XYZ file of C-alpha atoms in Angstrom:
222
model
C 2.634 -5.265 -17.878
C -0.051 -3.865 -20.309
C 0.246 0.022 -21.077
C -1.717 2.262 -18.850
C -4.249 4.283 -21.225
C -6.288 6.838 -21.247
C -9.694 6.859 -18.660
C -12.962 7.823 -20.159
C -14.791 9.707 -17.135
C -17.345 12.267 -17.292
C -15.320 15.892 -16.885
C -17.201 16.735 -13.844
C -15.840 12.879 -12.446
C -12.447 13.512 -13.256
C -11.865 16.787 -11.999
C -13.408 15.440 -8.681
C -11.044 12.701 -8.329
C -8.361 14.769 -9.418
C -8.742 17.122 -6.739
C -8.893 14.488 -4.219
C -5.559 13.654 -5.505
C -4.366 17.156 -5.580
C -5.665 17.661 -2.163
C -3.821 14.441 -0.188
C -0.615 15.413 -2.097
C -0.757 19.172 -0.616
C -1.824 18.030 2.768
C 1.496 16.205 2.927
C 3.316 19.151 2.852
C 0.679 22.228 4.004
C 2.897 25.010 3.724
C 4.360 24.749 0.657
C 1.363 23.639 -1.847
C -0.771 25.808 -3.281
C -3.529 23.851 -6.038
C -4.539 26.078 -9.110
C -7.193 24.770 -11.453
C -7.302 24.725 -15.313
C -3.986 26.717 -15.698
C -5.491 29.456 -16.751
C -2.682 32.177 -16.501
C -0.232 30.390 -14.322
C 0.445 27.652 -17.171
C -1.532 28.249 -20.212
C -3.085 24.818 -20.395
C -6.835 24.124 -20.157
C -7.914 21.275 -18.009
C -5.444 20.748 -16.058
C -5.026 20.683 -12.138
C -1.977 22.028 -10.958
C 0.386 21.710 -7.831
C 2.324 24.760 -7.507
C 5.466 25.047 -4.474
C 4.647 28.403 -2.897
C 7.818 28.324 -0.897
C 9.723 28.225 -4.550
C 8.236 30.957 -6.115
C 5.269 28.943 -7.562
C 7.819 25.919 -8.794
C 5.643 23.622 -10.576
C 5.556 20.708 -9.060
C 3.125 18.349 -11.155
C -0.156 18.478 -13.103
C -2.858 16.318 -13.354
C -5.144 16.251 -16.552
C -8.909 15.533 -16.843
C -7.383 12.923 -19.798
C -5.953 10.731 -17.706
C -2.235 11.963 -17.040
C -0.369 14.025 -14.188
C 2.844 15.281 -15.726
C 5.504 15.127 -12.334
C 8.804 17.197 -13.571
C 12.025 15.246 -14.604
C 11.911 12.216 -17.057
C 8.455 10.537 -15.357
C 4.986 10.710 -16.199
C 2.309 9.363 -13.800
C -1.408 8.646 -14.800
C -3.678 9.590 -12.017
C -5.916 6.983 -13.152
C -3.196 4.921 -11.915
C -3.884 6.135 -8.428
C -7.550 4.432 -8.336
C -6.738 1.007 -9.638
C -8.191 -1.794 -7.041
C -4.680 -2.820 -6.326
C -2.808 0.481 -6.218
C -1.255 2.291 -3.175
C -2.277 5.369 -2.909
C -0.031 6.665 -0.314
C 2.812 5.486 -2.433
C 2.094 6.990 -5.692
C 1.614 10.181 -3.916
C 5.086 9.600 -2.658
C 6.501 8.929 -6.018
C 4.517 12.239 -7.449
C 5.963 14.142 -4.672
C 9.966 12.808 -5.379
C 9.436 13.061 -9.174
C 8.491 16.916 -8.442
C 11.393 17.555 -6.386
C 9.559 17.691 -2.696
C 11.074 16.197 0.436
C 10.340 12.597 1.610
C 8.115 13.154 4.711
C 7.262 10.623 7.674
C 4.977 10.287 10.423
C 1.258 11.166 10.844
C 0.210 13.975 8.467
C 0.466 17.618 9.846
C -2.446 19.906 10.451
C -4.186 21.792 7.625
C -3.032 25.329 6.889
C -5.543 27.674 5.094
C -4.169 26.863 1.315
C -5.134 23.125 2.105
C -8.183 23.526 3.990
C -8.986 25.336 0.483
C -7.937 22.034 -1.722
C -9.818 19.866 0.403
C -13.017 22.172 0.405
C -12.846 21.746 -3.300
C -12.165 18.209 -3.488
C -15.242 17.877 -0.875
C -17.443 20.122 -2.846
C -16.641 18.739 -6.250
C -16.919 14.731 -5.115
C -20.684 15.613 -3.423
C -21.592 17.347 -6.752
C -20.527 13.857 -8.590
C -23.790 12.482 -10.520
C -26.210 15.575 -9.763
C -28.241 17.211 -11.902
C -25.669 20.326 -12.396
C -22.416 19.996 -13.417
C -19.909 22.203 -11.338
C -16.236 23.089 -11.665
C -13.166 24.590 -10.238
C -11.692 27.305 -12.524
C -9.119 29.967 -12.308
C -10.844 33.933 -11.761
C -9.037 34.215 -15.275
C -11.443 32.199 -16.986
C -14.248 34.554 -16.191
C -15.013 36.999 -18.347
C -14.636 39.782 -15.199
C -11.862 37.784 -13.497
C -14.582 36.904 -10.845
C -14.742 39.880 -9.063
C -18.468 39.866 -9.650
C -18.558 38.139 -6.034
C -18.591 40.713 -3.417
C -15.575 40.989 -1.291
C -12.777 39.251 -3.361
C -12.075 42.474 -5.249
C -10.975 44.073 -2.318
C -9.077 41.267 -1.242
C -7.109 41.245 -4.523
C -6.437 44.850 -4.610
C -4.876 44.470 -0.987
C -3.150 41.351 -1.977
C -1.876 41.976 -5.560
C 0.803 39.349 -4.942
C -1.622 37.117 -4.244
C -4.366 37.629 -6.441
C -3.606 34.517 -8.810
C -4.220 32.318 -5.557
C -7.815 32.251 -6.067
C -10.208 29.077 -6.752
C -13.507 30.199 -7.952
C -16.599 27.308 -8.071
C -18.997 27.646 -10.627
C -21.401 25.979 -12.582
C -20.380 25.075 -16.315
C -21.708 28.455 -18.096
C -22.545 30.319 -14.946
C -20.901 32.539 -12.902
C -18.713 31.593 -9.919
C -21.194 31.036 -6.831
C -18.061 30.822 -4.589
C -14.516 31.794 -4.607
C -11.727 30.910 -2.112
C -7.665 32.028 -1.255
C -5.173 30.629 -0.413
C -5.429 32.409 2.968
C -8.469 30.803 3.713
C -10.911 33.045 2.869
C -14.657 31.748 0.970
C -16.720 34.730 -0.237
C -20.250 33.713 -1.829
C -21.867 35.256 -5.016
C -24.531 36.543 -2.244
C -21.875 38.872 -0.457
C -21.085 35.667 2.877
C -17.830 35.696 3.746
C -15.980 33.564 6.285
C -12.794 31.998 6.324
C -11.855 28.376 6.751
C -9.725 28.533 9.089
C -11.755 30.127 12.192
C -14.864 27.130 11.030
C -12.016 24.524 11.274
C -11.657 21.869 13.937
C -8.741 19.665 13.741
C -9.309 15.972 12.795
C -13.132 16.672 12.057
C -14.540 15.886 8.120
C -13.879 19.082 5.807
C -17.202 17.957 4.614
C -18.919 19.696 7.785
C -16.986 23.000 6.690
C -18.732 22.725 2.914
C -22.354 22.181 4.505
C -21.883 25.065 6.873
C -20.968 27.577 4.202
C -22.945 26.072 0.744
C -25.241 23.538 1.968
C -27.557 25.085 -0.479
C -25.512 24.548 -3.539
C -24.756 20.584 -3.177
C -27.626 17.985 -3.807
């Protein structure tokens, strides 16, 4: 079997299939996954998309890099890229990442959406319709902001009432801008222009997360 290499994608490409990824993996198992972009001051690394175990203290349980790779714990390396090939099974490999990072087989139908992956999915939805526009957007950490994002109205608050979970925060901004939108893992989306709603109360089950992104930033996709 030839060697699996490397994927040359556009940044903005990857990070959109990556959180698609990210986001199927955490819906399998809704209250334990939390996804944190780029590192940032959870691991140190740049570029990378990471699955963190809430339920374990913020265990680690696999990365997925821009590059090409998703790092599971233990002996094993995955490539993402592997994820997309015309013959691969999705469902599978995400079963494989999921052992490999020391989560529980699961079975059955896939359990309803809490508000840390209605978040991942919002993200995954946002970044995928942004795919090929004219701006490039990303998911970052508040860390990689100069003022930790709490130039948007609203999540300041929020982190001074939730210092424990402050690092839980996805911010959505435009490469050299400031974040137009962040979201917690409770939920929560505050906008740059001081809108705030939360996920969860937009939410119906088993209708297209891509309804939730047009209700709350139809003006930022294309």
């Amino acid at each position: 079997m030839p060697e699996s290499k490397d994927l040359e994608l556009p940044h903005a490409t990857a990070q959109a299939l990556i959180w698609r990824l990210a986001a199927e993996l955490a819906r399998r198992y809704p209250d334990r996954l939390w996804v944190h972009p780029e590192g940032g001051e959870m691991t140190g690394i740049y570029d990378n998309v990471s699955v963190l175990d809430v339920s374990e203290g913020a265990r680690l349980v696999t990365t997925f890099n821009a590059r090409g790779s998703a790092q599971a714990l233990g002996s094993e390396v995955r490539r993402w890229t592997d994820a997309y090939a015309a013959d691969a099974d999705r469902a599978s490999w995400l079963e494989e990442v999921a052992r490999v990072g020391g989560l529980p087989p699961r079975h059955g139908r896939l359990p309803r959406s809490s508000p840390a992956t209605l978040v991942a999915r919002y993200v995954a939805t946002f970044l995928a319709l942004q795919v090929g526009s004219r701006d490039d957007w990303f998911a970052t950490s508040p860390a990689r902001h100069d003022d930790g994002g709490l130039s948007i109205a609203g999540m300041a608050e929020w982190q001074r009432s939730h210092p424990e979970a402050a690092p839980y925060v996805v911010c959505l901004a435009m490469n050299g801008d400031e974040a137009a939108l962040a979201l917690s893992i409770h939920g929560d989306v505050w906008r740059s222009d001081g809108a705030h709603v939360n996920l969860s109360d937009l939410h119906v089950g088993g209708r297209p997360v891509t309804e939730l992104v047009l209700r709350t930033a139809s003006d930022l996709v294309p």
